[in-house]
Short mmCIF file of C-alpha atoms and ligand atoms in Angstrom, two decimals:
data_model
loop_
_atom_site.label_atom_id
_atom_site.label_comp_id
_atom_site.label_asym_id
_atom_site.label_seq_id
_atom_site.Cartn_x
_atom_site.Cartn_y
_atom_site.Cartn_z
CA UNK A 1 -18.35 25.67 -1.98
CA UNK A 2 -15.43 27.47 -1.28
CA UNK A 3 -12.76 24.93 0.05
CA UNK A 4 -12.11 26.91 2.67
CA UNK A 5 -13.18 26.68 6.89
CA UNK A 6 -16.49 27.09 6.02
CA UNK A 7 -16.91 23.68 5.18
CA UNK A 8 -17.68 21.05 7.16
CA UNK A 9 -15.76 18.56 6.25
CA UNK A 10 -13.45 16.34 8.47
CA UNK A 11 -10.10 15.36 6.14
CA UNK A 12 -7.76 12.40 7.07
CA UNK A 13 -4.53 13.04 8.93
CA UNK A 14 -5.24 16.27 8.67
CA UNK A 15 -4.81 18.48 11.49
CA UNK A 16 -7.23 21.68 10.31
CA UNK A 17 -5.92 24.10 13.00
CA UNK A 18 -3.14 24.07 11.39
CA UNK A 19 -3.97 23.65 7.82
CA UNK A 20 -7.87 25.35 7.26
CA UNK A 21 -7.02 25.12 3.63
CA UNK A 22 -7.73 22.41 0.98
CA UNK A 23 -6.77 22.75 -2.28
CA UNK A 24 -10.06 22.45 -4.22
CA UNK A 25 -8.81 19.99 -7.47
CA UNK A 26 -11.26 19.78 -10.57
CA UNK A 27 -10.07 17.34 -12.57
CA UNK A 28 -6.84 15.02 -13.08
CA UNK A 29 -5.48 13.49 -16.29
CA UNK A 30 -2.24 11.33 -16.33
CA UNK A 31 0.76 12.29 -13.79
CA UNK A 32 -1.27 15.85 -13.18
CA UNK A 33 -4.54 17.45 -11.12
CA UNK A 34 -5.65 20.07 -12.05
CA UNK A 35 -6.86 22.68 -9.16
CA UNK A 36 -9.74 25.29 -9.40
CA UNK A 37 -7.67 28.16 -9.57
CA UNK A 38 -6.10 27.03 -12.59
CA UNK A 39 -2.90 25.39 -10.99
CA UNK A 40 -1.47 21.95 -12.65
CA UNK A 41 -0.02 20.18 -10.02
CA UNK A 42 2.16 17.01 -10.66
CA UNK A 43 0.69 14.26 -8.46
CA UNK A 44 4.34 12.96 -7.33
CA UNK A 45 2.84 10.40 -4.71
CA UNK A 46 0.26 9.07 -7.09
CA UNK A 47 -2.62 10.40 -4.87
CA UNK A 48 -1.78 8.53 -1.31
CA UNK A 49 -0.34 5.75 -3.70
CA UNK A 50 -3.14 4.58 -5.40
CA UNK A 51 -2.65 5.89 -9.22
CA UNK A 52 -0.84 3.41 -10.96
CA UNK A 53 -1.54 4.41 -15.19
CA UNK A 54 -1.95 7.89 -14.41
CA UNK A 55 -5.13 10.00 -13.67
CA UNK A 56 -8.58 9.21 -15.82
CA UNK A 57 -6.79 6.63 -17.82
CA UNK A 58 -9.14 6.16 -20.49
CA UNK A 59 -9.56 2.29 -20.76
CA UNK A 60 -10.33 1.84 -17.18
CA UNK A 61 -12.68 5.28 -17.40
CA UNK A 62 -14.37 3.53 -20.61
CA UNK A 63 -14.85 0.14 -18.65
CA UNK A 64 -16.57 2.34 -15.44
CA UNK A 65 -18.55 4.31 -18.02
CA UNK A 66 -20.24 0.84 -19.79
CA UNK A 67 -20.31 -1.00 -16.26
CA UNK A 68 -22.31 2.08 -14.39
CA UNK A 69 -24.99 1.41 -17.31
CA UNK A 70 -25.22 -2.61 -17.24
CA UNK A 71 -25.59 -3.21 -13.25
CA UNK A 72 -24.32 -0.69 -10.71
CA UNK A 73 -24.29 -2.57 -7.45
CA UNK A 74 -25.96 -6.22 -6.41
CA UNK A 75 -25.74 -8.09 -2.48
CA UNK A 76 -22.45 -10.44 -3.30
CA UNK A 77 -23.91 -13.05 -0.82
CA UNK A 78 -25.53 -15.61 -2.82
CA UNK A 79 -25.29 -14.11 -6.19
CA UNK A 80 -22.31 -13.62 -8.43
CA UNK A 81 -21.16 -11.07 -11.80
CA UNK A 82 -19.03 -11.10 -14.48
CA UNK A 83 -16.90 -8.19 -13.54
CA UNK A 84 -16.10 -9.95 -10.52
CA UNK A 85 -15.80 -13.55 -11.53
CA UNK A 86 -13.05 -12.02 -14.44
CA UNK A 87 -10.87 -10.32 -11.88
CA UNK A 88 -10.54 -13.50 -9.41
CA UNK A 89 -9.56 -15.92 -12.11
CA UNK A 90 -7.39 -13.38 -13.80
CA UNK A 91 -5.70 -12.33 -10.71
CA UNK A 92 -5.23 -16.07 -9.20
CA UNK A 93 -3.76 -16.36 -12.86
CA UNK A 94 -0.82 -13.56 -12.35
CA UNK A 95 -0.87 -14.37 -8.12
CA UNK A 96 1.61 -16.65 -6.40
CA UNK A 97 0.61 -20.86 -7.01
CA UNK A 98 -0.28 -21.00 -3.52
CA UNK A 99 -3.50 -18.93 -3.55
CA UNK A 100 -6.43 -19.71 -4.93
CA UNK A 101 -9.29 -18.01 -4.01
CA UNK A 102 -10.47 -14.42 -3.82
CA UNK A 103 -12.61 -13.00 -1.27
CA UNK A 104 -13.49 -9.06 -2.06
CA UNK A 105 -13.73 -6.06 0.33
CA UNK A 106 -13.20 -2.10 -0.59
CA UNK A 107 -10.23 -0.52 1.44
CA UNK A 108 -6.60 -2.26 2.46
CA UNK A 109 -7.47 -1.99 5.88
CA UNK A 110 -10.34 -4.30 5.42
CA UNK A 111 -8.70 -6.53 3.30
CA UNK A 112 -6.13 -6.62 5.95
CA UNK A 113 -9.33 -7.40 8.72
CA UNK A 114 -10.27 -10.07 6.90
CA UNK A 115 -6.32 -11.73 6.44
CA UNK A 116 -6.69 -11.80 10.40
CA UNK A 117 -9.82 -13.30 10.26
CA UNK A 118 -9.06 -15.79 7.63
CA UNK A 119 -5.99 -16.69 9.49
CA UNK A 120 -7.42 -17.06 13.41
CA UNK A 121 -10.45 -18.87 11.65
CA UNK A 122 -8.72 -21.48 9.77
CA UNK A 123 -6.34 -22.12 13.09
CA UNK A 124 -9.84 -22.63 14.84
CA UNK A 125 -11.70 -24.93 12.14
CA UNK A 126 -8.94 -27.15 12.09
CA UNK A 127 -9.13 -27.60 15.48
CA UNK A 128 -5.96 -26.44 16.79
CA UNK A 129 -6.45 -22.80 17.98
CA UNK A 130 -3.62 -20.22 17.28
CA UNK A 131 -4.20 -16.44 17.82
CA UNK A 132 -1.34 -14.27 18.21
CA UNK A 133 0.24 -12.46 15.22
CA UNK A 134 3.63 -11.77 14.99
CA UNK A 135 4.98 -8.12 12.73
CA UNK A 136 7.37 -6.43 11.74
CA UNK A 137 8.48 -3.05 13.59
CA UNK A 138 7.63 -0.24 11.78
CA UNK A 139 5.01 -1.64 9.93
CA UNK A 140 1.88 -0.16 8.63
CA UNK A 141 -1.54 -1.78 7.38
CA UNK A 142 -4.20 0.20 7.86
CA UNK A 143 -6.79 2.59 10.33
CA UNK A 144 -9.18 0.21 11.57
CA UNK A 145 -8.91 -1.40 14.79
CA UNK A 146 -7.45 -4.54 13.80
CA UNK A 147 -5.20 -3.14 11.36
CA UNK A 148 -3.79 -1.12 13.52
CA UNK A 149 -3.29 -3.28 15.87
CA UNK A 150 -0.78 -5.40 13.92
CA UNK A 151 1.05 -2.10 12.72
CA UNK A 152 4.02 0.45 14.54
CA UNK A 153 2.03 2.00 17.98
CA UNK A 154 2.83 5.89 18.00
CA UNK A 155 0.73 9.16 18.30
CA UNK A 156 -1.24 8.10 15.53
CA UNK A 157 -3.05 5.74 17.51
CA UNK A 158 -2.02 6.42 20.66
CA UNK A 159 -5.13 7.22 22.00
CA UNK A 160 -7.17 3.99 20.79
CA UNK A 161 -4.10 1.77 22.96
CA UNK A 162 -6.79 0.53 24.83
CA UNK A 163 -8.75 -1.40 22.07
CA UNK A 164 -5.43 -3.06 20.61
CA UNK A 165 -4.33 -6.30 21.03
CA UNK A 166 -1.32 -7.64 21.55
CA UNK A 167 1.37 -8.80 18.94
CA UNK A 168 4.58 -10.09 19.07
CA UNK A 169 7.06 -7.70 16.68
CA UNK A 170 10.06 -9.03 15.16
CA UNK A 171 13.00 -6.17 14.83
CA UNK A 172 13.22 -4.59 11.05
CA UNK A 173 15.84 -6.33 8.93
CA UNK A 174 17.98 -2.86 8.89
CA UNK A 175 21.50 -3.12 6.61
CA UNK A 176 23.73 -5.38 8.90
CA UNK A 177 20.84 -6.32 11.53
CA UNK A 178 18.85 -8.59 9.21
CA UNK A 179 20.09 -11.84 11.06
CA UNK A 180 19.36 -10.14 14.46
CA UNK A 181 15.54 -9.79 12.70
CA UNK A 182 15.47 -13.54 11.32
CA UNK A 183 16.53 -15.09 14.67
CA UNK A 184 13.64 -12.47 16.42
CA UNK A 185 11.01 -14.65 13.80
CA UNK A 186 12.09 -17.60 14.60
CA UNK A 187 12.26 -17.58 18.37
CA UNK A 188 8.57 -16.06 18.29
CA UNK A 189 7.56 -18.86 15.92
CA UNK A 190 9.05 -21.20 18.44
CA UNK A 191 8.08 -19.54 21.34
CA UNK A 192 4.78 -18.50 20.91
CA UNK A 193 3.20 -21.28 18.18
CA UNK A 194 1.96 -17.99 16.53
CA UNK A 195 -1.40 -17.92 13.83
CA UNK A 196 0.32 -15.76 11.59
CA UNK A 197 3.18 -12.91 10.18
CA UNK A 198 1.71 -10.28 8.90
CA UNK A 199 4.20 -8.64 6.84
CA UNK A 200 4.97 -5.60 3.79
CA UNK A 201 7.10 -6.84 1.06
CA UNK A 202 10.52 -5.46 0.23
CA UNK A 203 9.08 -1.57 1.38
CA UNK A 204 7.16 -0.45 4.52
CA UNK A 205 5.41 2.07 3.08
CA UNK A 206 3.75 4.58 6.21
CA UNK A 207 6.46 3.42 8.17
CA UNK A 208 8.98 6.05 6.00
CA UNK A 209 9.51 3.67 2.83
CA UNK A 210 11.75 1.41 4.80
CA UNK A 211 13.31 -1.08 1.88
CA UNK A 212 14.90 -4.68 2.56
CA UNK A 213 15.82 -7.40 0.40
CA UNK A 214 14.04 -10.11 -1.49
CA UNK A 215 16.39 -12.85 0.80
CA UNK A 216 15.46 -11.55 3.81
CA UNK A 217 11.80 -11.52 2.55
CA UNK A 218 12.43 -15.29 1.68
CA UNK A 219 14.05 -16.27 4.89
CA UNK A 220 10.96 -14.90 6.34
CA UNK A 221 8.81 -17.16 4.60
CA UNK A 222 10.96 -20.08 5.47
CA UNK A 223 10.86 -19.68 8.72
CA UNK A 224 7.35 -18.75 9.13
CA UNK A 225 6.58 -21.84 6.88
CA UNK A 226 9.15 -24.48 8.83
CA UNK A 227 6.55 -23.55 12.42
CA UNK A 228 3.46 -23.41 10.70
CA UNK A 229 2.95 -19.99 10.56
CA UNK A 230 0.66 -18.55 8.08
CA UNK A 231 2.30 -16.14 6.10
CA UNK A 232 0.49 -12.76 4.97
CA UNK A 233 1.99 -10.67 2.54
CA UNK A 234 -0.02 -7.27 2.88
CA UNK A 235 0.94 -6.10 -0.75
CA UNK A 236 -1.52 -3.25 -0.28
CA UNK A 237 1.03 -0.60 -1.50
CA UNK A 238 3.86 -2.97 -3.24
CA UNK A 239 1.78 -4.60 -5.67
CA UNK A 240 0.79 -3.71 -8.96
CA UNK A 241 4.32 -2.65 -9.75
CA UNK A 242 5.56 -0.70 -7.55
CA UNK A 243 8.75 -2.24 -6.62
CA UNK A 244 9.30 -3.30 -10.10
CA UNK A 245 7.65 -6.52 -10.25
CA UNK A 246 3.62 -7.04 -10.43
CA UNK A 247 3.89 -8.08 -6.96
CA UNK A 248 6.87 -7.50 -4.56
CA UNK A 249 6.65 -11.73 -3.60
CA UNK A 250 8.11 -12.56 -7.16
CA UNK A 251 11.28 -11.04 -6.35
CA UNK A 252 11.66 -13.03 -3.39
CA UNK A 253 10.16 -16.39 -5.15
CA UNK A 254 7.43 -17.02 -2.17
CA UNK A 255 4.04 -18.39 -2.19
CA UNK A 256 2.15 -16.60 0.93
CA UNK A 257 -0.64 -18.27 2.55
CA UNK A 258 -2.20 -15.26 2.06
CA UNK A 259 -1.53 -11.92 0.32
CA UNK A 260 -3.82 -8.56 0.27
CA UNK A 261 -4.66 -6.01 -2.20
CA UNK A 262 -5.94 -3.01 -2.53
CA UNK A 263 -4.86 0.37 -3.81
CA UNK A 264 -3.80 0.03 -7.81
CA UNK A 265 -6.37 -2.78 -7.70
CA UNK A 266 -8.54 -0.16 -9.66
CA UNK A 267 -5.63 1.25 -11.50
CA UNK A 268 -6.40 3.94 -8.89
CA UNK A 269 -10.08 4.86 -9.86
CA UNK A 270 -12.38 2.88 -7.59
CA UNK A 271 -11.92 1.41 -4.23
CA UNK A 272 -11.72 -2.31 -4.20
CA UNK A 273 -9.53 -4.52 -2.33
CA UNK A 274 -9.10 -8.61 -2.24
CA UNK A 275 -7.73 -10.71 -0.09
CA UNK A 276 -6.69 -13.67 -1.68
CA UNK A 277 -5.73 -17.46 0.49
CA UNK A 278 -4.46 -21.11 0.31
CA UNK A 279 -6.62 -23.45 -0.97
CA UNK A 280 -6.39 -25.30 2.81
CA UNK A 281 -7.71 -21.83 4.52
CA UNK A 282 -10.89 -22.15 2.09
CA UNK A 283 -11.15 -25.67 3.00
CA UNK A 284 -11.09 -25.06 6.61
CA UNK A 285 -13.99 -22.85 6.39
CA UNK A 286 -16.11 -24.85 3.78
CA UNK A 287 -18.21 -27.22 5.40
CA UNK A 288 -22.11 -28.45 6.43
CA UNK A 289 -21.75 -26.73 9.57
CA UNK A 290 -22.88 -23.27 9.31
CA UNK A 291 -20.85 -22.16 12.24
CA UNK A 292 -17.80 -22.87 10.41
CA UNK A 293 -18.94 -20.15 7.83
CA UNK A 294 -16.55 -16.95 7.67
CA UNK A 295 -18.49 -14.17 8.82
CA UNK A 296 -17.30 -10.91 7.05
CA UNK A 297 -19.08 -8.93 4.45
CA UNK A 298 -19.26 -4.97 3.71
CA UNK A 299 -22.27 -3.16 2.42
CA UNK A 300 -20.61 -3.09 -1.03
CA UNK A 301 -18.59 -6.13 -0.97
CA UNK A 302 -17.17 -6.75 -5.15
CA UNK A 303 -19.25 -3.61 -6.23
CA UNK A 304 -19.68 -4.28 -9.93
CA UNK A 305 -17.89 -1.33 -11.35
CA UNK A 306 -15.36 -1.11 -8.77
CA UNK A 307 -14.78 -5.09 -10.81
CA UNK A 308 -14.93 -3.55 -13.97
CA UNK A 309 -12.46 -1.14 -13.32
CA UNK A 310 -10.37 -3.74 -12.23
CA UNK A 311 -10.68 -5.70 -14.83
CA UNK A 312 -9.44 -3.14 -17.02
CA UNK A 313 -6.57 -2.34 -15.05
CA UNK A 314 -5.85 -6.19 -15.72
CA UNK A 315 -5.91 -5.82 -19.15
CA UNK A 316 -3.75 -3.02 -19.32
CA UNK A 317 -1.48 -5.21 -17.17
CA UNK A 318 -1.46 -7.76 -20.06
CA UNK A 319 -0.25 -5.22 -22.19
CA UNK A 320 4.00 -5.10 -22.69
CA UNK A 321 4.02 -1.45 -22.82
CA UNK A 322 2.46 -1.64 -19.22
CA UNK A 323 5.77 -3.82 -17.72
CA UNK A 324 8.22 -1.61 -19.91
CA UNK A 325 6.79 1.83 -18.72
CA UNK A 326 7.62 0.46 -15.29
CA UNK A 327 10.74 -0.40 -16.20
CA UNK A 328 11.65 2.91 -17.95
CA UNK A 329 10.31 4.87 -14.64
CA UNK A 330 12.47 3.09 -12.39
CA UNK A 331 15.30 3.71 -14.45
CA UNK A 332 14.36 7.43 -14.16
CA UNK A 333 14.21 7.30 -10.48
CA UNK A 334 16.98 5.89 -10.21
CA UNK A 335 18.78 8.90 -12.70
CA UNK A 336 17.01 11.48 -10.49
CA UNK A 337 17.87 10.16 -7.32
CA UNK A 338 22.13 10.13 -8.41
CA UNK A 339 21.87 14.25 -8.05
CA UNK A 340 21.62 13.84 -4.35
CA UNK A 341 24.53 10.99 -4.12
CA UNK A 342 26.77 13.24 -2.42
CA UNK A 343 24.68 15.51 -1.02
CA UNK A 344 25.58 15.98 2.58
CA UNK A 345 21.38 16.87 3.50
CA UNK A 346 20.31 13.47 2.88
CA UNK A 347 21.30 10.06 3.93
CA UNK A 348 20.05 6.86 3.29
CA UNK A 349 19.18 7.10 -0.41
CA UNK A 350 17.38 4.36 -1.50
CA UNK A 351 15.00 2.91 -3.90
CA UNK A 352 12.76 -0.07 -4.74
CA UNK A 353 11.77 -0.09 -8.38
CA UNK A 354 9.57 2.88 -9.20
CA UNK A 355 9.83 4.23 -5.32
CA UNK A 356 12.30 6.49 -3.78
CA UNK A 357 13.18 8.04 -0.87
CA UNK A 358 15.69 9.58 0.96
CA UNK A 359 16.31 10.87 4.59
CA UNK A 360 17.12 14.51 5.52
CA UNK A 361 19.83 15.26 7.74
CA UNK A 362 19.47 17.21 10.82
CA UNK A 363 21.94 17.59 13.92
CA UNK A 364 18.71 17.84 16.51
CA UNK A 365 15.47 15.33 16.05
CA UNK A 366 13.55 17.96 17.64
CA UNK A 367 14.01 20.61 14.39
CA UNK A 368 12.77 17.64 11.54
CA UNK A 369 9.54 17.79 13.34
CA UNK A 370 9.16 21.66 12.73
CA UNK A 371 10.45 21.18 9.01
CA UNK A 372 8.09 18.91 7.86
CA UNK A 373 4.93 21.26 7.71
CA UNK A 374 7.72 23.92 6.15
CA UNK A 375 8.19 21.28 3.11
CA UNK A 376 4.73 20.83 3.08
CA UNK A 377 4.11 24.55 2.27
CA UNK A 378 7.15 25.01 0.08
CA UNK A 379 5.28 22.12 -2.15
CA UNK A 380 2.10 22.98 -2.77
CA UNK A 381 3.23 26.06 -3.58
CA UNK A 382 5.65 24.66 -6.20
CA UNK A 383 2.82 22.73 -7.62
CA UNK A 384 4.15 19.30 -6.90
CA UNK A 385 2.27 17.32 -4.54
CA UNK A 386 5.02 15.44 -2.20
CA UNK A 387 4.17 14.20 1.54
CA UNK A 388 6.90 13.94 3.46
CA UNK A 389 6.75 11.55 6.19
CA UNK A 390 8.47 13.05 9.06
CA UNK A 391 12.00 13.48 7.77
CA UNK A 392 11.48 11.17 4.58
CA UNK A 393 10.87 12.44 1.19
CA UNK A 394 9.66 10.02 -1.31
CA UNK A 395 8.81 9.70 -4.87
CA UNK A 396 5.76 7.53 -5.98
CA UNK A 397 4.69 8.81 -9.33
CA UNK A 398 2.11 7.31 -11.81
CA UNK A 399 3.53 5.08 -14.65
CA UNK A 400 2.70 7.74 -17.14
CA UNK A 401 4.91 10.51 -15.57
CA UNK A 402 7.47 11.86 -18.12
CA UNK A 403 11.64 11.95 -17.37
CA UNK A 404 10.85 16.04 -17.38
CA UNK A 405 8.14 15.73 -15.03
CA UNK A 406 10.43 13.67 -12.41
CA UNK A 407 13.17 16.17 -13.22
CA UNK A 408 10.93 19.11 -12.28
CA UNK A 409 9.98 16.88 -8.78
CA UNK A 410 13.34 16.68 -8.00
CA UNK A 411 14.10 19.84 -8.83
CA UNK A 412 11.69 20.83 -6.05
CA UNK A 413 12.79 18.70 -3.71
CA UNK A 414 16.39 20.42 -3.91
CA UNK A 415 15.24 23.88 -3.63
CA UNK A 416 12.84 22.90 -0.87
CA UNK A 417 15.10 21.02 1.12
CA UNK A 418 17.60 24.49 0.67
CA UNK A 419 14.94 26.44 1.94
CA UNK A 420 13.85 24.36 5.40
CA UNK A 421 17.23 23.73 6.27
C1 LIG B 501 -2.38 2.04 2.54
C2 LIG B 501 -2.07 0.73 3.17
C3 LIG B 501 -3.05 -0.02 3.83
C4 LIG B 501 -4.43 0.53 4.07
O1 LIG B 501 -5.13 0.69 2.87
P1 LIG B 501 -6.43 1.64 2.87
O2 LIG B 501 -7.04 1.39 1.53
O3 LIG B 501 -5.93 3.03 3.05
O4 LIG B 501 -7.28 1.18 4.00
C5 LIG B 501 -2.72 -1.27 4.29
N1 LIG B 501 -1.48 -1.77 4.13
C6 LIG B 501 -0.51 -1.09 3.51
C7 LIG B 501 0.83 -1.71 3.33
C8 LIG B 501 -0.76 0.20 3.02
O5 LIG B 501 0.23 0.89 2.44
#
């Protein structure tokens, strides 16, 4: 129980030649964890993006305490709970018009799976099979086969090329290239009489918190709409407030076809993800004939506390302080972020509500490879916990984090940058 190589644990994307050492955390309240040693560390990425109120927010804890007595898990195929039945009519409620029901699963890559599925299966129950997707370059949704399929190829999964399919990408809408992008869309959608796009609202997240705007976004939907494209907004990291708005489709005023979450679902505590759809890609599948059924279910499909922690995150969400907090960290992002306005190490300074990031300069590509583990180190030892990805530095905090806190984040950021470079 030491943390150390002797155990035999496997981590994700980590590469344990290199790094034998985990940092062994014991608890986490609000924007902090706290480690074994005695270290508070201020969670600056909101643990891989997922901590929306802040660590062990009471209300949602409190709704996972009384849940884990009433009923901990039951088979969702033929039988139903409150928990659940609460968080599909509440989130159709805050969701887009144009979706309108819910189907559960527990990770974004699955919920991402099951977009796919939902899309190719209503093409084929309507009797006019489409298959291909189209993306975005750049674009990230997800480990699994499927999902990565549809996201940027690279040395991540590199070695799985083999089991991908195809996809048609469309070019991303970079400052002065978004026509170039739009006309890319619509040839494909032309071209190729495509199922669906498959696409990250306003920020690709993985893909080094790439930001566009809302008209772009909207564009996207028209075209995709005008060929009879389904539309899939993969709001895995954007929603729940991250780019200021509940969901990053408001800002662009679109109804997707279909749209999946995952992530701050929970507030952060509990995996659970949904996929919501049209009304028409329900109806496709609904019928006498059993073969018409869509096949997908997990093991622990709408687990019953995973709902109730959902549905507590909901009501926070009906809450005002919840929108203003938001509102009030953005604006201290955005404060933070002017230090580095002229700063000749960065470029491309940019943000999307509560997220920011910002590129480090460096005359050879070659040397941001070898400073990325550097800024790695330099963190954890500062007690922030920041993941670069390759040469971009972002900020992702919890909701709860403090104008000191983000000052202290930044303030690590300068004097790491100083140090690698
Ligand atoms: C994180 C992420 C996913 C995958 O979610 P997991 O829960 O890690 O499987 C999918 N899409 C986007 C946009 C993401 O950021």
């Amino acid at each position: 129980m030491t943390g150390t190589t002797a155990s035999p644990i496997w981590h994700p994307f980590t590469q344990h030649a290199l790094q034998p050492e985990m940092t062994p955390i014991v608890s986490g309240e609000g924007a902090y964890l706290h480690a074994r040693d005695g270290r508070r560390i201020i969670d600056a990425i909101a643990s891989w993006w997922v901590v929306t109120h802040g660590h062990c927010h009471p209300h949602i804890v409190r709704a996972i305490q009384a849940q884990a007595e009433r009923l901990d898990q039951v088979i969702f195929a033929g039988h139903t709970h409150e928990p659940a039945e609460q968080v599909a009519k509440e989130l159709l409620a805050l969701a887009p018009p144009s979706l309108a029901h819910v189907f559960f699963s527990d990770s974004g890559a699955t919920s991402v799976e099951v977009a796919l599925k939902m899309a190719l299966g209503y093409f084929r129950n309507i009797g006019a099979p489409r298959t291909r997707i189209v993306v975005m370059q750049h674009s990230y949704h997800g480990d699994t086969i499927g999902a990565m399929s549809v996201g940027a190829r690279g040395v991540f999964n590199a070695a799985y090329k083999p089991l991908l399919f195809d996809v048609a990408v469309v070019p991303f809408p970079a400052p002065g290239r978004e026509q170039a992008s739009l006309d890319a869309l619509a040839a494909i959608c032309q071209r190729d009489r495509p199922a669906a796009f498959i696409v990250e609202p306003l920020v690709l997240g993985a893909g080094g918190m790439l930001m566009y705007p809302p008209a772009v976004l909207r564009e996207m939907h028209r075209i995709c709409r005008a060929s009879g494209v389904l539309f899939i907004a993969d709001e895995v990291m954007t929603g729940w407030g991250r780019t200021g708005t509940l969901f990053a489709c408001e800002q662009a005023d679109i109804a997707p076809d279909i749209a999946c979450c995952a992530k701050g679902l929970t507030g952060g505590a509990m995996p659970l993800a949904v996929t919501l759809c049209s009304a028409a890609i329900f109806e496709a599948h609904r019928s006498t004939d059993r073969a018409r059924t869509f096949f997908h279910s997990s093991s622990y499909t709408a687990n019953p506390i995973a709902c109730a922690a959902a549905a507590a995150n909901l009501e926070l969400w009906r809450r005002p302080e919840t929108r203003s907090r938001i509102a009030a960290v953005a604006e201290s992002q955005a404060r933070c972020l002017a230090r580095f306005r002229y700063d000749e190490r960065f470029s491309d300074i940019r943000r999307c509500g509560t997220i920011t990031a910002l590129d480090l300069h460096a005359d050879e590509p070659g040397y941001l490879a070898e400073v990325g583990p550097k800024l790695h180190a330099f963190f954890r030892d500062s007690d922030v916990l920041l993941r670069p990805l390759g040469h971009t530095i972002y900020v992702m905090p919890p909701y709860c984090v403090t104008p000191d806190d983000l000052d202290a984040v930044y303030a690590a950021i300068d004097e790491a940058v100083d140090q690698v470079l």
